[in-house]
Tab-separated table of C-alpha atoms and ligand atoms in Angstrom:
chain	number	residue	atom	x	y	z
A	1	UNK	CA	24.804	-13.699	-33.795
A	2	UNK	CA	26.757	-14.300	-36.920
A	3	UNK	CA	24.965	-12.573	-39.278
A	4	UNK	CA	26.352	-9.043	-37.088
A	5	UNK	CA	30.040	-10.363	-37.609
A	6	UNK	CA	32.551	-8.972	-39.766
A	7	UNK	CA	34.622	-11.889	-41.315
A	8	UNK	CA	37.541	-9.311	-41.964
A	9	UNK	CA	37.213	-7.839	-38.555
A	10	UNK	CA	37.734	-11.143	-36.941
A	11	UNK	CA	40.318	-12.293	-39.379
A	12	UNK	CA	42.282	-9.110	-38.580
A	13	UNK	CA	41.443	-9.953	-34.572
A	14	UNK	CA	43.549	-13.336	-34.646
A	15	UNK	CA	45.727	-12.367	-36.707
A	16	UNK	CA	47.032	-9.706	-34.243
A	17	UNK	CA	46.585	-11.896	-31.709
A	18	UNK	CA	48.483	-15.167	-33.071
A	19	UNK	CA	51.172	-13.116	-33.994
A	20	UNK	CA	51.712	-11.225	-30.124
A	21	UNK	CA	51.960	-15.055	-29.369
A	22	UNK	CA	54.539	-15.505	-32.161
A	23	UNK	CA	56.328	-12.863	-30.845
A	24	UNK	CA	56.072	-13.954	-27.237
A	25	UNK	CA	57.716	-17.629	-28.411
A	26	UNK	CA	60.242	-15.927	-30.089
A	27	UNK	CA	61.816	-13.662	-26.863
A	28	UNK	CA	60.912	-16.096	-24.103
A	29	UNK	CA	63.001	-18.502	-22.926
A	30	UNK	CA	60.902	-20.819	-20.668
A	31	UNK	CA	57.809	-21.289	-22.956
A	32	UNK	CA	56.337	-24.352	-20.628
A	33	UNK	CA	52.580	-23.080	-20.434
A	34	UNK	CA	50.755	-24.265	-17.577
A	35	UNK	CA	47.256	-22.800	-18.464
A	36	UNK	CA	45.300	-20.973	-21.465
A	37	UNK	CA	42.031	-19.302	-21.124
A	38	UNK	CA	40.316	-17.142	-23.288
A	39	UNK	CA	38.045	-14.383	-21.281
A	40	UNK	CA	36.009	-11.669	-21.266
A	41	UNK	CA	33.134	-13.496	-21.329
A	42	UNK	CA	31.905	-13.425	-25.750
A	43	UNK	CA	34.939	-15.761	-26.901
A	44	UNK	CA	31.862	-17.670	-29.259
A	45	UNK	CA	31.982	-14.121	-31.043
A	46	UNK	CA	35.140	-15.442	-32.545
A	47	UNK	CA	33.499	-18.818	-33.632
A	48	UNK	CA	34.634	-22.267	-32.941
A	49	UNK	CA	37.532	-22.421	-35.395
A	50	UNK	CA	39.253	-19.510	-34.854
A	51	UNK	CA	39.143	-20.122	-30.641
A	52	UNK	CA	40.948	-23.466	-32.303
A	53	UNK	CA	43.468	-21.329	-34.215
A	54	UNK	CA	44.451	-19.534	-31.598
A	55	UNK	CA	45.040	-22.648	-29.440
A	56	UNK	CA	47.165	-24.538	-31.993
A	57	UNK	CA	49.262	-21.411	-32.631
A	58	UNK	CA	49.744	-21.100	-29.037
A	59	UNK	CA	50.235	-25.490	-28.784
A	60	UNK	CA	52.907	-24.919	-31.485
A	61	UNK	CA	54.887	-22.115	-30.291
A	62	UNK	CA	54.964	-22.919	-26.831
A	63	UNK	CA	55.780	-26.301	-24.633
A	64	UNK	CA	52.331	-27.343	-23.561
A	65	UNK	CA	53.152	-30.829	-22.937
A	66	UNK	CA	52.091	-30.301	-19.131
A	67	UNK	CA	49.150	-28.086	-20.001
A	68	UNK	CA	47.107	-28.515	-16.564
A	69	UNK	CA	44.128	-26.328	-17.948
A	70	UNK	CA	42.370	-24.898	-21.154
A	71	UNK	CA	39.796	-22.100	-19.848
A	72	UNK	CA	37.216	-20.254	-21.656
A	73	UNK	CA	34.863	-18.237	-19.953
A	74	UNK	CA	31.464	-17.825	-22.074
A	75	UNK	CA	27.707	-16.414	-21.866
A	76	UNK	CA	25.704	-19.333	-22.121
A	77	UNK	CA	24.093	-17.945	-25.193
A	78	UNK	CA	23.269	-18.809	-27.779
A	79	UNK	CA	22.500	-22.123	-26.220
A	80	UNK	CA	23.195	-24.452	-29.492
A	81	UNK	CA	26.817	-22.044	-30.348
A	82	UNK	CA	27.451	-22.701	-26.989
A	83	UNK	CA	27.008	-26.126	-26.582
A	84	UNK	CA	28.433	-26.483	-30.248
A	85	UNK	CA	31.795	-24.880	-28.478
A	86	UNK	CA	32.228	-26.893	-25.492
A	87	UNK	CA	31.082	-30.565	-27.205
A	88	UNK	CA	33.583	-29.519	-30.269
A	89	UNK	CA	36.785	-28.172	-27.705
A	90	UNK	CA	36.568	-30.830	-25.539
A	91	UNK	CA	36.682	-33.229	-28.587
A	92	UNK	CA	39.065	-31.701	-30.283
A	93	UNK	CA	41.523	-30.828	-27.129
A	94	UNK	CA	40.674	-34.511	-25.408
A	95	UNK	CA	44.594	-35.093	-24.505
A	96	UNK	CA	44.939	-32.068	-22.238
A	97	UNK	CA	44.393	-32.629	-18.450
A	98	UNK	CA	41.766	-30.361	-18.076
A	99	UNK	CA	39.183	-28.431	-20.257
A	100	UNK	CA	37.388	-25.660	-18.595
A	101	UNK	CA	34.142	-24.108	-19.337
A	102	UNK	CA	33.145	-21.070	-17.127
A	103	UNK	CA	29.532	-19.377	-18.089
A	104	UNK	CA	28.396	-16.232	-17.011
A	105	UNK	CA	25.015	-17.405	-15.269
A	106	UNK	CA	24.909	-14.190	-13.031
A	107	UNK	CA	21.377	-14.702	-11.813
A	108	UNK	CA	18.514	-16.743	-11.490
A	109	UNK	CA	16.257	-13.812	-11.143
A	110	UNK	CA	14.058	-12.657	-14.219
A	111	UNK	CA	14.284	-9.162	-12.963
A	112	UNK	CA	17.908	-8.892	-12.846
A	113	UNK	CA	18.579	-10.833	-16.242
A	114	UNK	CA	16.378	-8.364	-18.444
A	115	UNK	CA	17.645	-5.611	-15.898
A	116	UNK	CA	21.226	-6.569	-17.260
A	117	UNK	CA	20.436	-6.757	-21.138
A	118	UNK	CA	20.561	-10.636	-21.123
A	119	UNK	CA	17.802	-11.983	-23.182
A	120	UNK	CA	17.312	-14.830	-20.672
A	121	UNK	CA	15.600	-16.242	-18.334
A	122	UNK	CA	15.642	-18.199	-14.951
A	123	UNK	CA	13.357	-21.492	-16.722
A	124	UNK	CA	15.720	-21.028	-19.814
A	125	UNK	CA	18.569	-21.378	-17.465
A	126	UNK	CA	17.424	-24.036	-16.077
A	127	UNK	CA	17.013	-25.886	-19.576
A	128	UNK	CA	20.393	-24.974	-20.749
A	129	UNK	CA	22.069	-26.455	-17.510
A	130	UNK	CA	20.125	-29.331	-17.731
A	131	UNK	CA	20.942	-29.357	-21.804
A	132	UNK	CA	24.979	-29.115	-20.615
A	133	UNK	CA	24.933	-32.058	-18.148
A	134	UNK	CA	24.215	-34.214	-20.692
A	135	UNK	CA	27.087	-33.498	-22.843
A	136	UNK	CA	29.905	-33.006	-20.069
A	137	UNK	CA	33.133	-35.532	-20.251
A	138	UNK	CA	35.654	-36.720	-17.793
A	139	UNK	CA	38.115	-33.720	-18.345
A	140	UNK	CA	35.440	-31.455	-18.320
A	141	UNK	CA	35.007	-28.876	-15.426
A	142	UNK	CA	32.343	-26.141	-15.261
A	143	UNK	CA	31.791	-23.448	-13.692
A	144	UNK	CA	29.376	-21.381	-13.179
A	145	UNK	CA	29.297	-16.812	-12.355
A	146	UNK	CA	26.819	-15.409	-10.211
A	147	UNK	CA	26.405	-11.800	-8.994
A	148	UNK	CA	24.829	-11.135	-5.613
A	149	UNK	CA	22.764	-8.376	-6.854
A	150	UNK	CA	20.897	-7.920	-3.591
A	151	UNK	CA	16.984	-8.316	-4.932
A	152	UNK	CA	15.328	-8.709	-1.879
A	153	UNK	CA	11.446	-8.310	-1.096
A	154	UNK	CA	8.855	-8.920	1.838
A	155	UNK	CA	7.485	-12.254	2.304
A	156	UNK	CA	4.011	-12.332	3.350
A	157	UNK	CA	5.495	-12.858	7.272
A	158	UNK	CA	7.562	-9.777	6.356
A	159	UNK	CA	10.635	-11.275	6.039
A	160	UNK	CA	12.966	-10.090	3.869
A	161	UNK	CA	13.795	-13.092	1.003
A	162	UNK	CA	15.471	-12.955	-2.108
A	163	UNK	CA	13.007	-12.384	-4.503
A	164	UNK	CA	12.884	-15.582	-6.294
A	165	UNK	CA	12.929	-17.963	-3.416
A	166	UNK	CA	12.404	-21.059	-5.839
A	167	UNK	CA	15.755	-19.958	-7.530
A	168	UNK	CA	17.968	-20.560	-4.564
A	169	UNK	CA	16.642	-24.088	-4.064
A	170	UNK	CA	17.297	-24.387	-7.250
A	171	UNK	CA	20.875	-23.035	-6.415
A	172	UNK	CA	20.770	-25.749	-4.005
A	173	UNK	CA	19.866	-28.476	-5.858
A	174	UNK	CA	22.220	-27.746	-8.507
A	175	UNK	CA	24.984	-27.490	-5.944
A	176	UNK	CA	23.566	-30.776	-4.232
A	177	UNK	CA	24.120	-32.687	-7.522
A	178	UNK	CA	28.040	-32.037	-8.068
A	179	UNK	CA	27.394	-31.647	-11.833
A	180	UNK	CA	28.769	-28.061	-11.933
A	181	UNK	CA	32.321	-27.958	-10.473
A	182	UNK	CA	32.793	-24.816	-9.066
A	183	UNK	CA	31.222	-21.312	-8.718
A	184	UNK	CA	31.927	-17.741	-9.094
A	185	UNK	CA	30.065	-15.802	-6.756
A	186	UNK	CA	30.945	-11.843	-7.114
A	187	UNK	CA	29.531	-9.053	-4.896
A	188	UNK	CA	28.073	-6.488	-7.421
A	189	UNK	CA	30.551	-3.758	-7.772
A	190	UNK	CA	29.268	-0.442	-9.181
A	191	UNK	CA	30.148	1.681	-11.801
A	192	UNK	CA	29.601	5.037	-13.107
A	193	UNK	CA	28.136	4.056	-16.384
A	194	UNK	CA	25.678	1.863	-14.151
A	195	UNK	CA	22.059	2.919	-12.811
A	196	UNK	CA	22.615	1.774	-9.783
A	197	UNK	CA	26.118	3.799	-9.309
A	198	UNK	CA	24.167	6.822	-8.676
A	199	UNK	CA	20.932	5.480	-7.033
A	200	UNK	CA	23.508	4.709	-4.058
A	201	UNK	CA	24.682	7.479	-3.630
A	202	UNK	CA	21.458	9.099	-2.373
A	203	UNK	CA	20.883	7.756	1.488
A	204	UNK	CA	17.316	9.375	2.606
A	205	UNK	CA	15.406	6.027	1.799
A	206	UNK	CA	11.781	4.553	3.068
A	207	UNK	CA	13.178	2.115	5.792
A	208	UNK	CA	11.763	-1.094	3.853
A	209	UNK	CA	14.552	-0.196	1.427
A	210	UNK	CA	17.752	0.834	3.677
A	211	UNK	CA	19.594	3.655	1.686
A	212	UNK	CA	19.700	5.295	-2.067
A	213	UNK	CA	16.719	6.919	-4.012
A	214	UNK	CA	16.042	8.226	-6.890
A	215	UNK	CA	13.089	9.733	-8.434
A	216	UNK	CA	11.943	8.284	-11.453
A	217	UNK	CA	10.929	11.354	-14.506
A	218	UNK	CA	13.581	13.701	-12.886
A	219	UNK	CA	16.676	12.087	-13.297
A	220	UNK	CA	15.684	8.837	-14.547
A	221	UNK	CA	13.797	7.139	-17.682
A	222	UNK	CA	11.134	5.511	-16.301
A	223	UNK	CA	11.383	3.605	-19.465
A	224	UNK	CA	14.128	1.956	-19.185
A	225	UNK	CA	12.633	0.233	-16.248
A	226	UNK	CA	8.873	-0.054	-18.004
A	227	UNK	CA	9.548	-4.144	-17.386
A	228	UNK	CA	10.960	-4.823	-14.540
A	229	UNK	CA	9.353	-2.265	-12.170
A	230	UNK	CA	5.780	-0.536	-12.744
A	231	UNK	CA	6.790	2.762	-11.900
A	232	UNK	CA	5.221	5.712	-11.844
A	233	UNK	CA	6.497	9.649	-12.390
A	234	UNK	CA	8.101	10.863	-9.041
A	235	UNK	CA	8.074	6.952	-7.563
A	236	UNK	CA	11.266	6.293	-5.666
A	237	UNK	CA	13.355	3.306	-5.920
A	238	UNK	CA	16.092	1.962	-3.726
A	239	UNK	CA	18.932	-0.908	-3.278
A	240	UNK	CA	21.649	-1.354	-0.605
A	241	UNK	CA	24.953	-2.869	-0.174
A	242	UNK	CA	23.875	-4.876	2.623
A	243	UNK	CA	21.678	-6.932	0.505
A	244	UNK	CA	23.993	-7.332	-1.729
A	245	UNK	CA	26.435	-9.235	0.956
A	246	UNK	CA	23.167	-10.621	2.160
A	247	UNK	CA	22.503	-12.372	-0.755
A	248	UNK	CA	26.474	-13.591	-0.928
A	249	UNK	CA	26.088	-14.720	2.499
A	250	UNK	CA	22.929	-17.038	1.294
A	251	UNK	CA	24.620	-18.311	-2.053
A	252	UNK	CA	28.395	-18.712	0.088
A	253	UNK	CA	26.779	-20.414	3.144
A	254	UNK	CA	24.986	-23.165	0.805
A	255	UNK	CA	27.715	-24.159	-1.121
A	256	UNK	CA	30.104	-24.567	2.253
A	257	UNK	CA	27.249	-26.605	3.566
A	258	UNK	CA	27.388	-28.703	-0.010
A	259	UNK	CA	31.028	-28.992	0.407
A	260	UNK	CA	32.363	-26.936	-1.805
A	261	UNK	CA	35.563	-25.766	-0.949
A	262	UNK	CA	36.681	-21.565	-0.515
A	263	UNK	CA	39.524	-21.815	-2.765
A	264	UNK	CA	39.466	-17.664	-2.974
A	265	UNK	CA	37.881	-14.930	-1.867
A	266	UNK	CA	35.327	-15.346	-4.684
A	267	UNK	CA	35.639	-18.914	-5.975
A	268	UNK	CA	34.302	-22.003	-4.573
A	269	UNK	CA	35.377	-25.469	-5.989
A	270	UNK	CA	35.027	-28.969	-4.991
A	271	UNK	CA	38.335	-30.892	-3.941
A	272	UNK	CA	40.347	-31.072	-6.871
A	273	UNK	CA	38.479	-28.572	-9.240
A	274	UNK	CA	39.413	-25.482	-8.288
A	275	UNK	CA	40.354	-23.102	-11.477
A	276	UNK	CA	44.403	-22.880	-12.575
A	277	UNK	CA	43.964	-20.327	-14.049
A	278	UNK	CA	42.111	-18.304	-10.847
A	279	UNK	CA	45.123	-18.873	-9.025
A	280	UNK	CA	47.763	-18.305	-11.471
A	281	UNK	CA	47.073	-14.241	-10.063
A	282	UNK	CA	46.734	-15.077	-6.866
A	283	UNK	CA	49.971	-17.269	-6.514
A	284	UNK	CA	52.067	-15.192	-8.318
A	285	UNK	CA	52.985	-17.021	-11.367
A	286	UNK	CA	54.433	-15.439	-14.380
A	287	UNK	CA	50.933	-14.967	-16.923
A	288	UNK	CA	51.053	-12.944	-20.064
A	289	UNK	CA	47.629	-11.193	-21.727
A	290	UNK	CA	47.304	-11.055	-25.184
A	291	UNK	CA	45.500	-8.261	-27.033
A	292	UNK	CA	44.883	-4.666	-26.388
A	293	UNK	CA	45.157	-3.167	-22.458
A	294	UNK	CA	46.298	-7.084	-21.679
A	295	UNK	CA	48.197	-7.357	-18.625
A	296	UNK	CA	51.274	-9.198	-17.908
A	297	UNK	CA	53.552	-10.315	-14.639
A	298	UNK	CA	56.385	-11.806	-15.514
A	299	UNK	CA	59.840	-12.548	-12.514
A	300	UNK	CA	63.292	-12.070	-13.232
A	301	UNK	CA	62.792	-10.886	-17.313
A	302	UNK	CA	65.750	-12.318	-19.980
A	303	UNK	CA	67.734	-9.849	-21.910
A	304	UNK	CA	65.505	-10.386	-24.906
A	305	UNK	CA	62.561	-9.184	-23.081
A	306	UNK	CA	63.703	-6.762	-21.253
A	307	UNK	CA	65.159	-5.327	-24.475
A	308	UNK	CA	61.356	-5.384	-25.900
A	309	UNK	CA	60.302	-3.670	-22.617
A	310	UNK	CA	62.801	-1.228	-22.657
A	311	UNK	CA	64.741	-2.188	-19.404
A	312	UNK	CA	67.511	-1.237	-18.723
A	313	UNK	CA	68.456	-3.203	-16.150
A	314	UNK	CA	68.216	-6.669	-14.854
A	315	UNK	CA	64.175	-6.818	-13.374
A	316	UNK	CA	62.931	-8.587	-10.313
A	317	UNK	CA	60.112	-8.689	-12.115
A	318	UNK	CA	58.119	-6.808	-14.013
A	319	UNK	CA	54.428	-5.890	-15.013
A	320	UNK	CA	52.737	-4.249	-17.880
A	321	UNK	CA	49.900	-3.353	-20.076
A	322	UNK	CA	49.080	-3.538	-24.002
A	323	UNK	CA	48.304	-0.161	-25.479
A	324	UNK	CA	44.432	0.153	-25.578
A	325	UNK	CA	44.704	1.991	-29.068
A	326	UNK	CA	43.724	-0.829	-31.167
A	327	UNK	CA	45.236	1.149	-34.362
A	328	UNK	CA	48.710	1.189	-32.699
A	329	UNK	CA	48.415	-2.384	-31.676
A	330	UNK	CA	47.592	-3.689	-35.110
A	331	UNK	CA	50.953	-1.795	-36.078
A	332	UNK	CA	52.822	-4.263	-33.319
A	333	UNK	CA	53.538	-0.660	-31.409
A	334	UNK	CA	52.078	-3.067	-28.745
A	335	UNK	CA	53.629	-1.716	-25.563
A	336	UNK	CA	51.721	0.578	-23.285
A	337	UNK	CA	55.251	2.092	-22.222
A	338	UNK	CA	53.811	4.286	-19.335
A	339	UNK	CA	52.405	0.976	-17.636
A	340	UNK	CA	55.287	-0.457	-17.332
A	341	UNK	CA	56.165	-1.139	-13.490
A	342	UNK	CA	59.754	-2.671	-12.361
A	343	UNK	CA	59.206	-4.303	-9.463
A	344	UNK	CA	61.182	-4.406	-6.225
A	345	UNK	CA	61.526	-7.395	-3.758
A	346	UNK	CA	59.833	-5.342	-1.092
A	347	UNK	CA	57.521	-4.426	-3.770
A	348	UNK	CA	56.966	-8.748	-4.583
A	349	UNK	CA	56.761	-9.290	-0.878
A	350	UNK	CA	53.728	-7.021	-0.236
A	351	UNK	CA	51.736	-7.906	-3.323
A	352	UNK	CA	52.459	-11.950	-2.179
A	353	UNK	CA	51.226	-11.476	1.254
A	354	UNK	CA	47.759	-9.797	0.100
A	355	UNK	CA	47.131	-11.792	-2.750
A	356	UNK	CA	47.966	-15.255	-0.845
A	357	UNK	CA	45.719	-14.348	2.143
A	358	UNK	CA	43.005	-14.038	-0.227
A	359	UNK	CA	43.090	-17.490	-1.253
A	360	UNK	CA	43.160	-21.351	0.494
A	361	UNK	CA	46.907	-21.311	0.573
A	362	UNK	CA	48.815	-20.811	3.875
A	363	UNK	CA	51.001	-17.959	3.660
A	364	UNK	CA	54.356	-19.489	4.934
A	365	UNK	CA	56.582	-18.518	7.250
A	366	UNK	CA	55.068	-15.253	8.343
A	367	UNK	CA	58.098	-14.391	10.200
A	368	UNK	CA	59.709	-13.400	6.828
A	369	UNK	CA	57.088	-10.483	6.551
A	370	UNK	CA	57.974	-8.450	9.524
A	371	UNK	CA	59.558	-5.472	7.137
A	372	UNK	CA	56.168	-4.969	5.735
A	373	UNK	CA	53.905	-5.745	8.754
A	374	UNK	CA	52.553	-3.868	11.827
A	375	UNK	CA	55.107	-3.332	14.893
A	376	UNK	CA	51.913	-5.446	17.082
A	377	UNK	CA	51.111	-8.221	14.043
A	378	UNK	CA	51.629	-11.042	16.191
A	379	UNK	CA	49.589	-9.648	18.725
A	380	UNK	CA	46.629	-8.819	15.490
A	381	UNK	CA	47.093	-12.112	14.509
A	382	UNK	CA	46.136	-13.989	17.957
A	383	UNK	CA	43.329	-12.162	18.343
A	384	UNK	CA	42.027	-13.228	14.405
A	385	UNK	CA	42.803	-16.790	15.579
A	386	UNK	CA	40.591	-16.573	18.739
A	387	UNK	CA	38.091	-15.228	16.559
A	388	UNK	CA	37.899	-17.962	14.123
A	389	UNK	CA	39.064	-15.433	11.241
A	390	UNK	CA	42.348	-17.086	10.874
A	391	UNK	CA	44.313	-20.553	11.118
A	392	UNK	CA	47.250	-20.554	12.733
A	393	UNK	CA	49.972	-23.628	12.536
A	394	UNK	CA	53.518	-22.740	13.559
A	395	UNK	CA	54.762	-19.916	11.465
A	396	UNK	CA	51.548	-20.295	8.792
A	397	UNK	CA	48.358	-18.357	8.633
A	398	UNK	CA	45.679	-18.179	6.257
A	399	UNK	CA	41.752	-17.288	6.671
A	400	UNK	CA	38.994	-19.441	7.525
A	401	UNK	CA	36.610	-20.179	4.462
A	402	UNK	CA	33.843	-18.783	6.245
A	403	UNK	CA	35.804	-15.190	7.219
A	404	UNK	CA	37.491	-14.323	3.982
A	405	UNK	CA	34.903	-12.007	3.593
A	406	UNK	CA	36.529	-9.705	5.897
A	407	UNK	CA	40.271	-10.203	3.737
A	408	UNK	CA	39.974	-6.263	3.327
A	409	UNK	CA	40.200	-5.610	6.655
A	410	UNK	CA	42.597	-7.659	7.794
A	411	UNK	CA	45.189	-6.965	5.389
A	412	UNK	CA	44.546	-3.235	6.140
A	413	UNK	CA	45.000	-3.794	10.030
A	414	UNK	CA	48.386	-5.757	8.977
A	415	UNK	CA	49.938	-4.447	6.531
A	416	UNK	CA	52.208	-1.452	7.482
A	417	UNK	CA	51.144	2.051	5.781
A	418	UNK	CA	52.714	1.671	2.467
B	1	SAM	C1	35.868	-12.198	-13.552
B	1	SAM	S1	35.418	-12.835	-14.970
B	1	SAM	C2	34.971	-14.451	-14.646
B	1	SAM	C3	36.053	-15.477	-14.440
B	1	SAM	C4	35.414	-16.815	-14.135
B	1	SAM	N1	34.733	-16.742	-12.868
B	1	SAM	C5	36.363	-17.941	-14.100
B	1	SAM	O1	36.524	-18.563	-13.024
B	1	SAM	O2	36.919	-18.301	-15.128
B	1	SAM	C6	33.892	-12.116	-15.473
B	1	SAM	C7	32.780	-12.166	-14.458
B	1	SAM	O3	32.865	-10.980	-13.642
B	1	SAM	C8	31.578	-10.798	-13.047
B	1	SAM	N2	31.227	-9.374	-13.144
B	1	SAM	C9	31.109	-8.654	-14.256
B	1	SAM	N3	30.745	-7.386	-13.957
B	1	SAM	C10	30.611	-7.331	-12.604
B	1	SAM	C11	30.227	-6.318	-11.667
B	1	SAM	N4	29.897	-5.097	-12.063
B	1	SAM	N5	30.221	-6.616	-10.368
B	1	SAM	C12	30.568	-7.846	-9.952
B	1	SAM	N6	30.917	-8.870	-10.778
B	1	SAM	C13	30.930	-8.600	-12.078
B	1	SAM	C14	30.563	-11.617	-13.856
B	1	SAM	O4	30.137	-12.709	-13.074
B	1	SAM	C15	31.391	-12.070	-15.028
B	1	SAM	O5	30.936	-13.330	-15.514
């Protein structure tokens, strides 16, 4: 992994990046930080000491007395840089409440892994986690990412089952033992660049397989799949969305039955360990990015920054993006100026109420959201609650664990046409 490093690449890297936070202690009048994480999953491409410098510069410039969390989101190889990181971080940071290690697992299935360029597989998973519990301390908390990728085939009584049953009891297991504190579980969401974009867009599919072909030699490179699947010229191939929330369904149901908490619409924790930083979004604190196309939020801007954001006028808030021209940003012309959104209180309220309902929290005093609900919400709301889709108390909703799959819905059905 080293060896493909450029030292004066990454030296370049943090020194833009210490001195955005430079800059940001030097405009900002509040500077208490309540979480750091590093993410976008290949932070260990950095190496141990400069994920270090970046810290300190960040533990010197800003108040971080009541740090609550230090987050870095990782692949979990290669295993021995890995474990090097967390064993060396949670040494080295032992005074803050909480350091927090979340690895990008994604699957247990062998298919999937080499099917998604990881060079891993389920048994060496299984090692490394095994490997990790060993080395985990009291303020450690880890967490671990899956993607339901919907791999389903027959059993030999023809029912459908993921395809590596012993993997989900191993799921289980793992869950059982409370050594990982908390879970990620995504649906897969699709891109263009991705295979599987296009195979699902196709719909005239051999029943076993539910919707999408594609046939392999015409538009596709049968070898690129020459591993996973022995396929022949003209063989079709085909996935579904329903197996993907199938397979969320089987990973969501066993960790509510392992008590492990819905904290939001994608995380599950148990009591105490769910992520700051997850909810730092969701709750609507102020969080600044650092680096290129970096997003920040930040309420009621000072002069000095809304001089550097070229406001002017006082802000409810405001939120923005880094340039994603890497040469501009090296010349500090950091500001993606078109991004740049100055935002209302109706504006606050709307973005509040959606992003609240997908998480644990109640939303408050729903009264106070009539301007930007349905005429009939109270009515909506009643019938969620005699459904099981919602707790009501007083004047507070929020959605069951077990129905916060349907969150899209219901904020559509409340939420007045915007
Ligand atoms: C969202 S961040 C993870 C944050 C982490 N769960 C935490 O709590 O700190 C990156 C994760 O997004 C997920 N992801 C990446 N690409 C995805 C895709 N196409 N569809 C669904 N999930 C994806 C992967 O699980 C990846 O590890």
């Amino acid at each position: 992994m080293k060896e493909n490093i450029i030292p004066e690449e990454i030296q370049k890297y943090v020194d833009a990046i210490t001195s955005e936070i430079k800059h940001y202690s030097n405009i900002l009048d509040d500077k208490q930080i309540k979480s750091i994480y590093f993410g976008w999953g290949t932070p260990q491409l950095i190496w141990l000491e400069n994920i270090q410098k970046i810290t300190d510069t960040i533990v010197q410039h800003f108040d971080a007395k009541d740090l609550e969390e230090f987050s870095i989101e990782m692949n979990p190889y290669p295993q021995d840089e890995v474990l090097n990181i967390v064993k060396n971080l949670s040494k080295k940071y032992k005074d803050f409440a909480r350091v927090r290690f979340s690895f990008g697992i994604q699957s247990f299935d062998n298919k999937v892994l080499s099917q998604s360029d990881r060079d891993i597989t389920y048994p060496w998973l299984v090692e490394f986690l095994r490997t990790l519990q060993k080395i985990k301390q009291d303020h450690n908390i880890f967490n671990l990412d899956f993607i339901a990728f919907g791999q389903f085939n027959e059993s030999k009584k023809w029912n459908l089952q993921l395809r590596n049953p012993s993997s989900i009891d191993f799921f289980s297991k793992l869950s059982e033992s409370k050594f990982i504190d908390s879970y990620s579980v995504y649906t897969l969401e699709l891109f263009p660049w991705s295979l599987r974009y296009y195979q699902k867009k196709d719909t005239n599919c051999p029943p076993f397989s539910k919707e999408g072909t594609h046939k392999v030699g015409e538009d596709l490179n049968p070898s690129s799949f020459a591993e996973q699947l022995p396929l022949q010229k003209g063989d079709i191939i085909c996935w579904s969305d329903d197996d993907v929330y199938e397979e969320f369904a089987i990973l969501k149901d066993i960790l509510l039955e392992k008590w492990f908490k819905r904290y939001e619409l994608s995380n599950f924790s148990l009591l105490w360990k769910s992520s700051i930083h997850n909810r730092v979004y969701r709750e609507m604190w102020d969080y600044i990015w650092i680096w290129t196309s970096a997003s920040s939020f930040i309420q009621k801007p000072n002069e000095e920054l809304r001089k550097y954001l070229q406001l002017k006028w006082a802000s409810r808030a405001v939120r923005r993006n880094n340039t994603t021209k890497l040469a501009e940003y090296e010349k500090w012309n950091r500001l993606d100026t078109v991004s740049i959104q100055d935002l209302s209180d109706k504006d606050i309220q709307i973005e509040e109420f959606f992003l609240s309902l997908r998480t644990d929290k109640w939303i408050q005093d729903i009264s106070k959201y009539t301007n930007i609900l349905v005429s009939d919400y109270k009515q909506k709301i009643q019938s969620y609650a005699d459904q099981w889709f919602i707790s009501v108390l007083e004047d507070k909703i929020k959605l069951t664990d077990q129905w916060m799959d349907i969150y899209n819905d219901i904020i559509t059905e409340l939420l007045q046409e915007i």
